Every structure is written in C-alpha cells, then in structure tokens.
Amino acid sequence: MSKAEALSAAIILAAGEGTRMRSAKPKVLHELAGRTFLNRVMDAVDKLGPDILSLVVRYQGERVAEAARSYNQRVTIVDQDDIPGTGRAVQCALNALKDKLGHHGTVLITASDMPLLDERTLKGLMDFHRSQADGATVLTTMLKDPTGYGRIIRDQDGQVLRIVEQKDATGTELAVKEVNTSVYVFDLEVLNGAIAGLNDRNVQGEFYLTDALEAARSAGRVGAYAAPDPLSVEGVNDRVQLAHLAKAHNRRVCERWMRQGVTILDPESTWIEDDVMIGRDATILPGCFLHGATSIAEEAVIGPNTTLIDARIGRAARVERSRVQESTIGAEVNIGPWTYLRPGNDLAAGSKAGAFVEMKKASIGEQSKVPHLSYIGDTCIGQGSNVGGGTITANYDGVHKNRTEIGGGVHVGAGNLFVAPVSVGDNVTTGAGSVIRHEVPDDAMVYSENSQHMVEHWRPAWERGDESPSER
Ligand code: UD1
Ligand code: MG
C-alpha cells in the first residue's frame, strides 16, 4: 500500500451506554460466541493496519478503555464529552487526534456494536472508496426488516443524498430497505468540513454522524458500498438481536464443520466457538458447547450434553454428558457419563474417567481406569492401573494441596482413601476400604484394618416397643 492509500486512522465508536441492552455493563463488553464485541471489532479494524487505532469511550469509559488497552496496546483512547451522539463522538476524536492526523489522509469510522464485522468487508469498503474517489463512502446493506436502522436516501440518479434515522423518517423513507451499517470511510479534509457543522435538531436531540454525509455531499460525491455479507454488518442494540445474530453465526460455524467432514447431529443445539478445531469424522451429539481453544481429533465422539472449555480431545476418544476444562484427553480415552474434569488433567491413551468422577490436576497413565464415583486431585497414576469405585484422594490438609503418587499396574480396591502426601509403588494391590497414609513399596499388598463389630439378634428400638416409628 502506498502512503497515499494508507489508512491514517480508524475511529471505533464505543461511548454509548447501550441502553437497550438493559445491562450493568457497557454494550461493547457483551460477548458473541465467547468474545466481546469490542475485541471482535478491534481485530477486524486492526487488520487494515491503520496508523492510528482509536476508540471513543464515555459510558463506563475507564472500564471500556482498560478492556481495550489490555487487548491491544496499540489503541489510542479518546474521551467523548457529555454531548450525546455518534457525530459528537467523531468530533471529539478528530479534536483529540488532530496533531497526529495532520490535514490529509483517509479515516475509517465504525460503530462497535457489530460483532461480526470482518476484515473482508472492511477491505471491500476501502477498495471501493479508493476506486470511486468519492469524498466519503458509507457501508450499507439491504434488510428485509430495516426497523431501527438509518435509511439510505438516494436521488433520482441513484446518488446518496443523506441518511435518515428511523425516528426522524417519514412513511416513504421508512419503506426504504437499504440501511446504514454505521461504518464509513472519509477523506480527512471532507470529514473535517462535514463534521464541524452538525446540529442536534432531530427527534433524539443528538449530534448524528449520519448528518455528516449530507454535508460531505456538498464537498463532492458520497458513495455507498453494499456489504457482501449482511451478517457481518448486523448491529446489536438489544439482547433479542444478540440472540438472533449469535444463532445465525453459530449455524454458519456448524455448517462449515459439517462441510469439512464433521457429523453434527443437531446443529440447533450445538454451539461451537470460532477458534475450536474439529477433526474429520468426529461426531458431535446434541446439546454440546465447545468453547475457546478446544480441539477435537478425528473420530472422537462428543456428547450428548457435553461442555468442553479449552480441552484437547484425542483421536476416537469418547466424552459423554460431561464437562471438561483445560485438560488433555488422549486417543481412545473414555470420559463420562457425568464426569467433571477441572483444569490441569492429562489422560493418556486408552484411559478412562467414568461416571461421577471428578478430577483436578490428575495425570492418568495409558490404559489406567478410574471408572466410578471418585475424586482424583493433584495425583499421578502410572500405566495400566485400576482405581476401585468410591476412591478419594484427600489432597487438602486445610492449608496445602498435597500430591498422591500411584504407580503402574496398581489395583486400588473400592472405597480407598489416599491421605496426601502419599505414594504407592508399582504393582501394588490395596484392599477395599483402605485408608492409605504411608508410603507403599512396589509389589506390596496393603490393606488397613477397620474392625467389624456385630450385635447378634438385634432389633431396632421401635420394634422392641421403646419408641414408636413416628418418633424416630
Ligand atoms: C446507528 C446509526 C444508524 C445505523 C445504525 C447501525 C447514527 C445517528 N445512527 O444507530 O444510522 O443504521 O447505527 O447499527 O449514527 N456511540 C458513541 N457516542 C454516542 C452515541 C453512540 O460513541 O454518543 C457509539 C455507540 O457506542 C455505538 C455506535 O456509536 O457503538 C452506534 O450507536 P447506537 O446507539 O447503537 O446507534 P444506532 O441507534 O444503532
Ligand atoms: Mg447500534
């Protein structure tokens, strides 16, 4: 890109309260598919490589600014004053940036409540703007139901005249289906001229950025570029729109994976975030939520009703009705049903964490099995061991978390309690109900006595007539 074509600045508008979200948090910090609107829009805009990446804030300004800075340190924060409106936001930005900006260049302006805005759409807009040599270009789309959006009003020759907001529009204007997406490219000189003369004489009493287009028109032509993908420019003003957009986006993500060879039984109840990776011939059963950097290898079967958060699932593994977080699951491992893997587990190939098993920071060796009703935390188990049902690692002494080490080829009897820190060697067998408090060497058999007491011919008190059953 030559200097003349470079993007001098991008101005992202994020000062609005987002009243219609009825939320304690600013609209831009709401999420779609696991990422905030703010981060999504910043990513799309930053990919164009603007010299200045700026963000206008006001409502909970410090909170929004902090979120933006921690996501992308390149961002320049601009404060909007108490005067409301998208036009005012741009006035504040131009004023704050005027020394850095100079007088010539190209400026991109975008709202921040369009979470699916992407690089392709923005590049298309920039290329169109340059090819037309207009003073300003607005990104538009056609909507079956344009309610709420500003309408694009054109003259008889099809040239853009102005934008009229829903609340200010006449009946004929309301019938227009072509809408403003709130993304614009301006030549800086045209923008400086157009933005100066805004007023708040409209139904909302705000300084509308949309009015700058009419002003820009007197300084040259205003172009309109239709977004190739309507979803990429859909704005979110309330939670109904958010749910609608999230659903439409998710349907696309599911379709993309199905086209790449993943079986998704019910895309309507399957939610897959953008960064998830899924191998060929994997199967996702209904009711699954696949979050963050989750990866699923070929032929794995996930679900039904499973949540994976930053989980790595190996080839042909099976995870049923479970929650797996920040854990690595090897090939052909069996998880579930009803298994809860908290962060930090590593289950090697062919191992198992069965029904009602909870694990945390557990390393389970190849072919080792924890089949039923157990808690295994801060524990390492070697290869080919089996842990009897109802076994607990008591890893917490009230102050520290302590480790349990169990070797390979170990048979842990049912209902064992490992009081950590403790270690058990290879090929050990432990008796049912043992409480293991001390180190056990390789090849040993260990059990702890818990004596059995017996009262013969015993009858409960109420049967003996001492007490009625209702008093028990
Ligand atoms: C705006 C447009 C409308 C367009 C629609 C597309 C105006 C006047 N209207 O309406 O033509 O069809 O977007 O979604 O521009 N903001 C500020 N400061 C403010 C007010 C808003 O920075 O004082 C920011 C908001 O944080 C938001 C963006 O500007 O990111 C748009 O504001 P919003 O209130 O959502 O405008 P819409 O009513 O959607
Ligand atoms: Mg909006």
Coordinates of C-alpha atoms and ligand atoms in Angstrom, one line a residue:
M1 CA 0.0 0.0 0.0
S2 CA 1.4 3.4 -0.9
K3 CA 1.4 6.2 1.6
A4 CA -1.5 7.9 -0.3
E5 CA -3.5 4.7 0.1
A6 CA -2.6 4.1 3.7
L7 CA -5.3 4.4 6.3
S8 CA -4.4 7.3 8.6
A9 CA -6.8 6.5 11.4
A10 CA -9.6 4.2 12.4
I11 CA -12.1 5.6 14.9
I12 CA -14.2 3.0 16.7
L13 CA -17.2 4.5 18.5
A14 CA -17.8 2.9 21.9
A15 CA -19.0 5.7 24.0
G16 CA -22.7 4.8 24.0
E17 CA -24.4 3.3 27.0
G18 CA -26.2 0.7 25.0
T19 CA -29.4 1.5 27.0
R20 CA -31.4 -1.1 25.1
M21 CA -29.3 -3.9 26.4
R22 CA -30.6 -3.0 30.0
S23 CA -27.3 -4.1 31.4
A24 CA -24.9 -3.1 34.2
K25 CA -22.1 -3.4 31.8
P26 CA -21.4 -1.4 28.6
K27 CA -22.7 -2.9 25.4
V28 CA -19.3 -3.5 23.8
L29 CA -18.3 -5.7 26.7
H30 CA -21.1 -8.2 25.9
E31 CA -20.0 -11.3 24.1
L32 CA -20.9 -13.2 21.0
A33 CA -19.5 -16.7 20.7
G34 CA -17.2 -16.2 23.6
R35 CA -15.5 -12.9 22.6
T36 CA -16.6 -9.4 23.4
F37 CA -17.9 -7.1 20.6
L38 CA -15.0 -4.8 21.4
N39 CA -12.3 -7.4 20.8
R40 CA -14.1 -8.6 17.7
V41 CA -14.4 -5.1 16.1
M42 CA -10.9 -4.1 17.2
D43 CA -9.5 -7.2 15.5
A44 CA -11.3 -6.6 12.2
V45 CA -10.2 -2.9 12.1
D46 CA -6.6 -3.6 13.2
K47 CA -6.2 -6.0 10.3
L48 CA -6.4 -3.0 8.0
G49 CA -3.3 -1.6 9.6
P50 CA -4.4 2.0 10.4
D51 CA -1.7 4.4 11.5
I52 CA -3.9 5.3 14.5
L53 CA -6.3 2.8 16.0
S54 CA -8.5 4.9 18.2
L55 CA -11.5 4.1 20.4
V56 CA -14.0 6.7 21.7
V57 CA -15.3 6.0 25.2
R58 CA -17.6 7.7 27.7
Y59 CA -20.2 5.4 29.4
Q60 CA -18.1 3.4 31.9
G61 CA -15.2 4.9 29.9
E62 CA -12.4 3.7 32.2
R63 CA -13.7 0.1 32.1
V64 CA -14.0 0.1 28.3
A65 CA -10.6 1.7 27.9
E66 CA -9.0 -0.8 30.2
A67 CA -10.5 -3.7 28.3
A68 CA -9.3 -2.2 25.0
R69 CA -5.8 -1.5 26.2
S70 CA -5.3 -4.9 27.7
Y71 CA -6.4 -6.5 24.5
N72 CA -4.4 -4.3 22.1
Q73 CA -1.8 -1.9 23.5
R74 CA -1.7 0.0 20.2
V75 CA -5.1 1.6 20.9
T76 CA -5.5 5.3 21.5
I77 CA -8.3 6.1 23.8
V78 CA -10.4 9.3 23.2
D79 CA -12.9 10.6 25.7
Q80 CA -16.3 11.9 24.5
D81 CA -17.7 14.7 26.5
D82 CA -21.3 14.9 27.8
I83 CA -22.8 15.9 24.5
P84 CA -24.5 12.8 23.0
G85 CA -24.5 11.4 19.5
T86 CA -22.3 9.5 17.1
G87 CA -21.4 12.8 15.4
R88 CA -20.2 14.2 18.7
A89 CA -18.1 11.1 19.3
V90 CA -16.3 11.8 16.0
Q91 CA -15.9 15.5 16.7
C92 CA -14.2 14.5 20.0
A93 CA -11.9 12.0 18.2
L94 CA -10.9 14.4 15.5
N95 CA -10.1 17.1 18.1
A96 CA -8.0 14.7 20.2
L97 CA -6.1 13.3 17.2
K98 CA -5.7 16.5 15.2
D99 CA -1.9 16.9 15.8
K100 CA -1.2 13.3 14.9
L101 CA -3.5 13.3 11.9
G102 CA -2.5 16.4 10.0
H103 CA -4.8 17.5 7.2
H104 CA -4.8 14.8 4.6
G105 CA -5.5 11.1 4.7
T106 CA -8.2 8.6 4.9
V107 CA -10.2 7.8 8.0
L108 CA -12.4 4.8 8.8
I109 CA -15.2 5.2 11.3
T110 CA -17.1 2.3 12.7
A111 CA -19.6 1.6 15.5
S112 CA -18.6 -1.1 17.9
D113 CA -21.9 -2.9 18.2
M114 CA -21.5 -5.0 15.1
P115 CA -19.7 -8.1 16.5
L116 CA -19.4 -10.0 13.1
L117 CA -17.7 -7.1 11.3
D118 CA -14.7 -8.7 9.5
E119 CA -11.6 -7.8 7.6
R120 CA -13.1 -8.9 4.2
T121 CA -16.0 -6.5 4.5
L122 CA -13.8 -3.6 5.6
K123 CA -11.2 -4.2 2.8
G124 CA -14.0 -4.3 0.3
L125 CA -15.2 -0.9 1.6
M126 CA -11.7 0.6 1.5
D127 CA -11.1 -0.7 -2.1
F128 CA -14.4 0.6 -3.3
H129 CA -13.8 4.0 -1.7
R130 CA -10.4 4.3 -3.4
S131 CA -11.7 3.2 -6.7
Q132 CA -14.5 5.7 -6.8
A133 CA -12.5 8.6 -5.5
D134 CA -15.5 9.9 -3.5
G135 CA -15.1 12.1 -0.5
A136 CA -17.0 9.7 1.7
T137 CA -18.3 6.2 1.4
V138 CA -20.9 4.5 3.6
L139 CA -21.1 0.8 4.1
T140 CA -24.7 -0.3 3.5
T141 CA -26.8 -3.4 3.4
M142 CA -30.3 -4.4 2.3
L143 CA -32.6 -5.7 5.1
K144 CA -36.0 -7.4 4.8
D145 CA -36.8 -5.7 8.1
P146 CA -34.9 -2.5 8.4
T147 CA -36.6 -1.4 11.6
G148 CA -34.3 0.6 13.8
Y149 CA -31.6 1.4 11.2
G150 CA -30.9 4.7 9.5
R151 CA -32.2 4.6 5.9
I152 CA -30.1 5.5 2.8
I153 CA -32.0 8.1 0.8
R154 CA -30.9 8.4 -2.8
D155 CA -31.8 10.9 -5.6
Q156 CA -33.4 10.1 -9.0
D157 CA -29.9 9.3 -10.3
G158 CA -29.2 6.8 -7.5
Q159 CA -26.7 9.1 -5.8
V160 CA -26.7 9.0 -2.0
L161 CA -28.4 12.1 -0.7
R162 CA -28.4 11.6 3.0
I163 CA -29.3 9.1 5.8
V164 CA -32.4 9.5 7.8
E165 CA -32.8 7.9 11.2
Q166 CA -35.8 5.6 11.9
K167 CA -37.2 8.1 14.5
D168 CA -36.9 11.0 12.1
A169 CA -38.1 9.2 8.9
T170 CA -41.4 9.8 7.0
G171 CA -43.6 6.9 5.9
T172 CA -42.0 6.8 2.4
E173 CA -38.5 6.9 3.9
L174 CA -39.3 4.1 6.4
A175 CA -40.2 1.9 3.4
V176 CA -36.5 2.0 2.2
K177 CA -34.8 -1.3 2.8
E178 CA -31.2 0.0 2.2
V179 CA -29.7 0.8 5.6
N180 CA -26.7 2.5 7.1
T181 CA -24.4 0.0 8.9
S182 CA -22.5 2.7 10.8
V183 CA -19.3 2.1 9.0
Y184 CA -17.8 4.9 6.8
V185 CA -14.6 5.9 5.1
F186 CA -13.9 9.6 4.8
D187 CA -11.2 11.7 3.2
L188 CA -10.0 13.6 6.2
E189 CA -10.5 17.0 4.7
V190 CA -14.1 16.2 3.7
L191 CA -14.7 14.8 7.2
N192 CA -13.3 17.8 9.0
G193 CA -15.5 20.1 6.9
A194 CA -18.6 17.9 7.3
I195 CA -18.3 17.2 11.0
A196 CA -18.0 20.9 12.0
G197 CA -21.5 21.9 11.1
L198 CA -23.5 19.2 12.8
N199 CA -26.5 20.1 15.0
D200 CA -28.9 18.3 17.3
R201 CA -32.1 19.3 15.7
N202 CA -33.7 15.9 15.5
V203 CA -36.1 13.7 17.5
Q204 CA -33.3 12.3 19.7
G205 CA -31.6 15.7 20.3
E206 CA -28.2 14.2 19.4
F207 CA -25.4 15.1 17.1
Y208 CA -25.8 12.4 14.4
L209 CA -22.8 11.3 12.4
T210 CA -25.2 10.4 9.7
D211 CA -25.8 14.1 9.0
A212 CA -22.1 14.4 8.1
L213 CA -22.8 12.6 4.9
E214 CA -25.2 15.2 3.6
A215 CA -22.6 17.8 4.4
A216 CA -19.9 15.8 2.7
R217 CA -22.1 15.7 -0.4
S218 CA -21.7 19.4 -0.9
A219 CA -17.9 18.8 -1.0
G220 CA -18.1 16.0 -3.5
R221 CA -19.8 12.8 -4.2
V222 CA -20.8 10.3 -1.5
G223 CA -20.6 6.7 -2.4
A224 CA -22.3 3.6 -0.9
Y225 CA -20.8 0.2 -0.8
A226 CA -23.1 -2.8 -0.1
A227 CA -21.6 -5.3 2.3
P228 CA -21.3 -8.7 0.6
D229 CA -22.3 -10.5 3.7
P230 CA -25.3 -8.9 5.6
L231 CA -24.5 -10.8 8.8
S232 CA -21.1 -9.1 9.0
V233 CA -22.7 -5.7 9.4
E234 CA -25.7 -6.5 11.6
G235 CA -25.8 -4.2 14.7
V236 CA -26.8 -5.4 18.1
N237 CA -28.9 -3.0 20.2
D238 CA -30.7 -5.4 22.4
R239 CA -30.5 -9.0 23.6
V240 CA -33.1 -10.2 21.2
Q241 CA -30.9 -9.1 18.3
L242 CA -27.8 -10.6 20.1
A243 CA -29.5 -14.0 20.3
H244 CA -30.6 -13.8 16.7
L245 CA -27.1 -12.9 15.5
A246 CA -25.4 -15.5 17.7
K247 CA -27.7 -18.2 16.4
A248 CA -27.2 -17.2 12.7
H249 CA -23.4 -17.1 13.3
N250 CA -23.4 -20.5 15.1
R251 CA -25.5 -22.1 12.3
R252 CA -22.8 -21.0 9.9
V253 CA -20.0 -22.3 12.0
C254 CA -21.7 -25.7 12.3
E255 CA -22.3 -25.8 8.6
R256 CA -18.7 -25.1 7.9
W257 CA -17.6 -28.0 10.1
M258 CA -20.2 -30.3 8.6
R259 CA -18.9 -29.4 5.1
Q260 CA -15.4 -30.3 6.4
G261 CA -16.5 -33.8 7.4
V262 CA -17.7 -33.5 11.0
T263 CA -21.0 -35.1 11.9
I264 CA -23.3 -32.7 13.9
L265 CA -26.5 -34.5 14.7
D266 CA -28.4 -31.4 15.7
P267 CA -26.8 -28.0 14.8
E268 CA -29.7 -26.2 16.5
S269 CA -28.5 -27.4 19.9
T270 CA -24.7 -27.5 19.2
W271 CA -22.7 -24.4 20.0
I272 CA -19.2 -24.0 18.6
E273 CA -17.0 -21.0 19.2
D274 CA -14.8 -19.6 16.4
D275 CA -11.4 -20.9 17.5
V276 CA -12.5 -24.5 18.1
M277 CA -10.8 -27.1 15.8
I278 CA -12.5 -30.4 14.9
G279 CA -11.0 -33.4 13.0
R280 CA -12.6 -35.3 10.2
D281 CA -15.2 -37.9 11.1
A282 CA -15.7 -36.6 14.6
T283 CA -19.3 -36.7 15.8
I284 CA -20.9 -34.0 17.9
L285 CA -24.1 -35.2 19.5
P286 CA -26.9 -32.8 20.6
G287 CA -26.5 -30.3 23.5
C288 CA -22.8 -29.7 23.3
F289 CA -21.0 -26.4 24.0
L290 CA -17.5 -26.2 22.5
H291 CA -15.6 -23.2 23.9
G292 CA -12.3 -21.4 23.5
A293 CA -9.3 -23.2 22.1
T294 CA -10.9 -26.6 22.3
S295 CA -9.6 -29.1 19.8
I296 CA -11.2 -32.4 18.9
A297 CA -9.3 -35.0 16.9
E298 CA -10.6 -37.3 14.2
E299 CA -13.3 -39.9 15.0
A300 CA -13.9 -38.6 18.5
V301 CA -17.5 -38.7 19.7
I302 CA -18.6 -35.8 21.9
G303 CA -21.9 -35.6 23.7
P304 CA -24.8 -35.6 24.2
N305 CA -24.9 -32.7 26.6
T306 CA -21.2 -32.1 27.0
T307 CA -19.2 -28.8 27.6
L308 CA -15.6 -28.6 26.5
I309 CA -13.6 -25.5 27.6
D310 CA -10.1 -25.2 26.2
A311 CA -10.0 -29.0 26.1
R312 CA -7.8 -31.2 23.8
I313 CA -9.6 -34.4 22.9
G314 CA -7.6 -37.2 21.2
R315 CA -8.5 -39.4 18.3
A316 CA -11.5 -41.7 18.7
A317 CA -12.0 -40.5 22.3
R318 CA -15.5 -40.6 23.8
V319 CA -16.8 -37.8 26.0
E320 CA -20.4 -38.2 27.1
R321 CA -22.6 -35.9 29.3
S322 CA -19.5 -34.3 30.9
R323 CA -17.7 -31.1 31.5
V324 CA -14.0 -31.0 30.5
Q325 CA -11.9 -27.8 31.1
E326 CA -8.3 -27.1 30.3
S327 CA -7.4 -30.8 30.1
T328 CA -5.7 -33.1 27.6
I329 CA -7.6 -36.3 26.7
G330 CA -5.6 -38.9 24.8
A331 CA -6.6 -41.2 22.0
E332 CA -9.5 -43.6 22.7
V333 CA -10.0 -42.3 26.2
N334 CA -13.5 -42.7 27.7
I335 CA -15.0 -39.9 29.7
G336 CA -18.4 -40.0 31.3
P337 CA -21.2 -40.1 31.6
W338 CA -21.4 -37.3 34.3
T339 CA -17.7 -36.7 34.7
Y340 CA -16.3 -33.3 35.7
L341 CA -12.7 -32.7 34.7
R342 CA -11.5 -29.4 36.2
P343 CA -8.3 -27.7 34.8
G344 CA -5.0 -29.5 34.6
N345 CA -5.7 -33.1 33.8
D346 CA -3.8 -35.3 31.4
L347 CA -5.4 -38.6 30.5
A348 CA -3.1 -40.8 28.4
A349 CA -4.3 -43.1 25.6
G350 CA -6.9 -45.7 26.4
S351 CA -7.5 -44.4 29.9
K352 CA -10.9 -43.8 31.5
A353 CA -12.7 -41.4 33.8
G354 CA -16.1 -42.9 34.3
A355 CA -19.4 -41.9 35.8
F356 CA -19.5 -39.4 38.6
V357 CA -15.7 -39.0 38.7
E358 CA -14.2 -35.6 39.4
M359 CA -10.5 -34.9 38.6
K360 CA -8.2 -31.9 39.0
K361 CA -4.5 -31.8 38.1
A362 CA -4.5 -35.5 37.6
S363 CA -2.2 -37.4 35.3
I364 CA -3.6 -40.8 34.4
G365 CA -1.3 -43.2 32.6
E366 CA -2.1 -45.2 29.5
Q367 CA -4.9 -47.8 29.9
S368 CA -5.4 -46.7 33.5
K369 CA -9.0 -46.6 34.7
V370 CA -11.0 -44.6 37.2
P371 CA -14.4 -46.0 36.4
H372 CA -16.8 -44.8 39.2
L373 CA -17.6 -42.3 41.8
S374 CA -14.2 -41.0 42.6
Y375 CA -12.3 -37.7 43.3
I376 CA -8.8 -37.7 42.0
G377 CA -6.9 -34.4 42.6
D378 CA -3.2 -33.5 42.4
T379 CA -2.5 -37.1 41.6
C380 CA -0.3 -39.0 39.2
I381 CA -1.3 -42.6 38.3
G382 CA 1.1 -44.8 36.2
Q383 CA 0.1 -47.1 33.3
G384 CA -2.4 -49.9 33.5
S385 CA -3.7 -49.2 37.0
N386 CA -7.3 -49.6 38.1
V387 CA -9.0 -47.5 40.8
G388 CA -11.9 -49.0 42.5
G389 CA -15.2 -47.2 42.8
G390 CA -15.6 -44.6 45.5
T391 CA -11.9 -43.8 45.9
I392 CA -10.9 -40.4 47.2
T393 CA -7.6 -38.6 47.2
A394 CA -7.6 -36.4 50.3
N395 CA -5.3 -33.7 48.8
Y396 CA -6.1 -30.8 51.1
D397 CA -4.9 -30.6 54.7
G398 CA -6.6 -27.3 55.3
V399 CA -3.5 -25.3 54.2
H400 CA -1.7 -27.0 51.4
K401 CA -2.7 -29.1 48.4
N402 CA -0.7 -32.3 48.6
R403 CA 0.1 -34.9 45.9
T404 CA -0.7 -38.6 45.6
E405 CA 1.5 -40.8 43.5
I406 CA 0.2 -44.1 42.4
G407 CA 2.4 -46.4 40.3
G408 CA 1.6 -48.6 37.3
G409 CA -0.1 -51.9 37.4
V410 CA -1.8 -50.9 40.7
H411 CA -5.1 -52.3 41.8
V412 CA -6.8 -49.9 44.1
G413 CA -9.7 -51.6 46.0
A414 CA -13.1 -50.0 46.2
G415 CA -13.6 -47.1 48.6
N416 CA -10.0 -46.3 49.3
L417 CA -8.8 -43.0 50.8
F418 CA -5.4 -41.7 50.0
V419 CA -4.3 -39.2 52.6
A420 CA -1.8 -37.0 50.7
P421 CA 1.1 -36.5 50.5
V422 CA 1.4 -40.2 49.9
S423 CA 3.0 -42.5 47.3
V424 CA 2.3 -46.1 46.3
G425 CA 4.7 -48.1 44.1
D426 CA 4.2 -50.2 41.0
N427 CA 2.1 -53.4 41.0
V428 CA 0.6 -52.7 44.4
T429 CA -2.8 -54.1 45.4
T430 CA -4.8 -52.3 48.1
G431 CA -7.7 -53.8 50.0
A432 CA -11.2 -52.4 49.8
G433 CA -11.9 -49.6 52.2
S434 CA -8.2 -49.0 52.9
V435 CA -7.0 -45.6 54.2
I436 CA -3.5 -45.2 52.8
R437 CA -1.5 -42.8 54.8
H438 CA 2.1 -44.1 54.4
E439 CA 4.3 -44.9 51.5
V440 CA 3.8 -48.3 50.0
P441 CA 6.7 -50.0 48.1
D442 CA 6.5 -51.8 44.8
D443 CA 4.8 -55.2 44.6
A444 CA 3.2 -55.0 48.0
M445 CA -0.4 -55.8 49.1
V446 CA -1.7 -53.3 51.6
Y447 CA -4.9 -53.0 53.5
S448 CA -6.0 -51.1 56.6
E449 CA -7.9 -52.9 59.2
N450 CA -11.3 -51.5 60.1
S451 CA -12.7 -53.9 62.5
Q452 CA -16.2 -55.3 62.1
H453 CA -18.4 -55.2 65.2
M454 CA -21.5 -57.4 65.4
V455 CA -24.6 -57.4 67.7
E456 CA -26.5 -60.6 67.1
H457 CA -30.3 -60.9 67.2
W458 CA -30.5 -57.1 67.2
R459 CA -33.9 -55.4 66.7
P460 CA -34.4 -51.6 66.3
A461 CA -35.7 -49.8 69.3
W462 CA -39.1 -49.1 67.9
E463 CA -39.6 -52.8 67.2
R464 CA -38.7 -53.5 70.9
G465 CA -41.5 -51.2 71.9
D466 CA -39.2 -48.5 73.3
E467 CA -40.3 -45.9 70.7
S468 CA -43.0 -45.6 68.1
P469 CA -41.8 -45.4 64.4
S470 CA -43.3 -41.9 64.1
E471 CA -41.0 -40.6 66.8
R472 CA -37.9 -41.7 65.0
Ligands
UD1_1 C1 -26.6 4.0 14.4 C2 -26.8 4.9 13.2 C3 -27.8 4.3 12.2 C4 -27.4 3.0 11.8 C5 -27.1 2.1 13.0 C6 -26.4 0.8 12.5 C7 -26.5 7.2 14.0 C8 -27.2 8.5 14.4 N1 -27.3 6.2 13.6 O1 -27.8 3.9 15.1 O2 -28.0 5.2 11.1 O3 -28.3 2.4 10.9 O4 -26.2 2.7 13.9 O5 -26.3 -0.1 13.6 O6 -25.3 7.2 13.9 N2 -21.9 6.0 20.2 C9 -20.9 6.8 20.7 N3 -21.3 8.0 21.3 C10 -22.6 8.4 21.4 C11 -23.6 7.5 20.9 C12 -23.2 6.3 20.3 O7 -19.7 6.5 20.7 O8 -22.9 9.4 22.0 C13 -21.5 4.7 19.7 C14 -22.1 3.5 20.3 O9 -21.3 3.1 21.4 C15 -22.2 2.5 19.2 C16 -22.3 3.4 18.0 O10 -21.9 4.7 18.3 O11 -21.1 1.7 19.1 C17 -23.8 3.4 17.4 O12 -24.6 3.9 18.5 P1 -26.1 3.3 18.6 O13 -26.7 4.0 19.8 O14 -26.1 1.8 18.7 O15 -26.8 3.8 17.3 P2 -28.0 3.1 16.5 O16 -29.2 3.6 17.1 O17 -27.8 1.7 16.4
MG2 MG -26.5 0.4 17.2

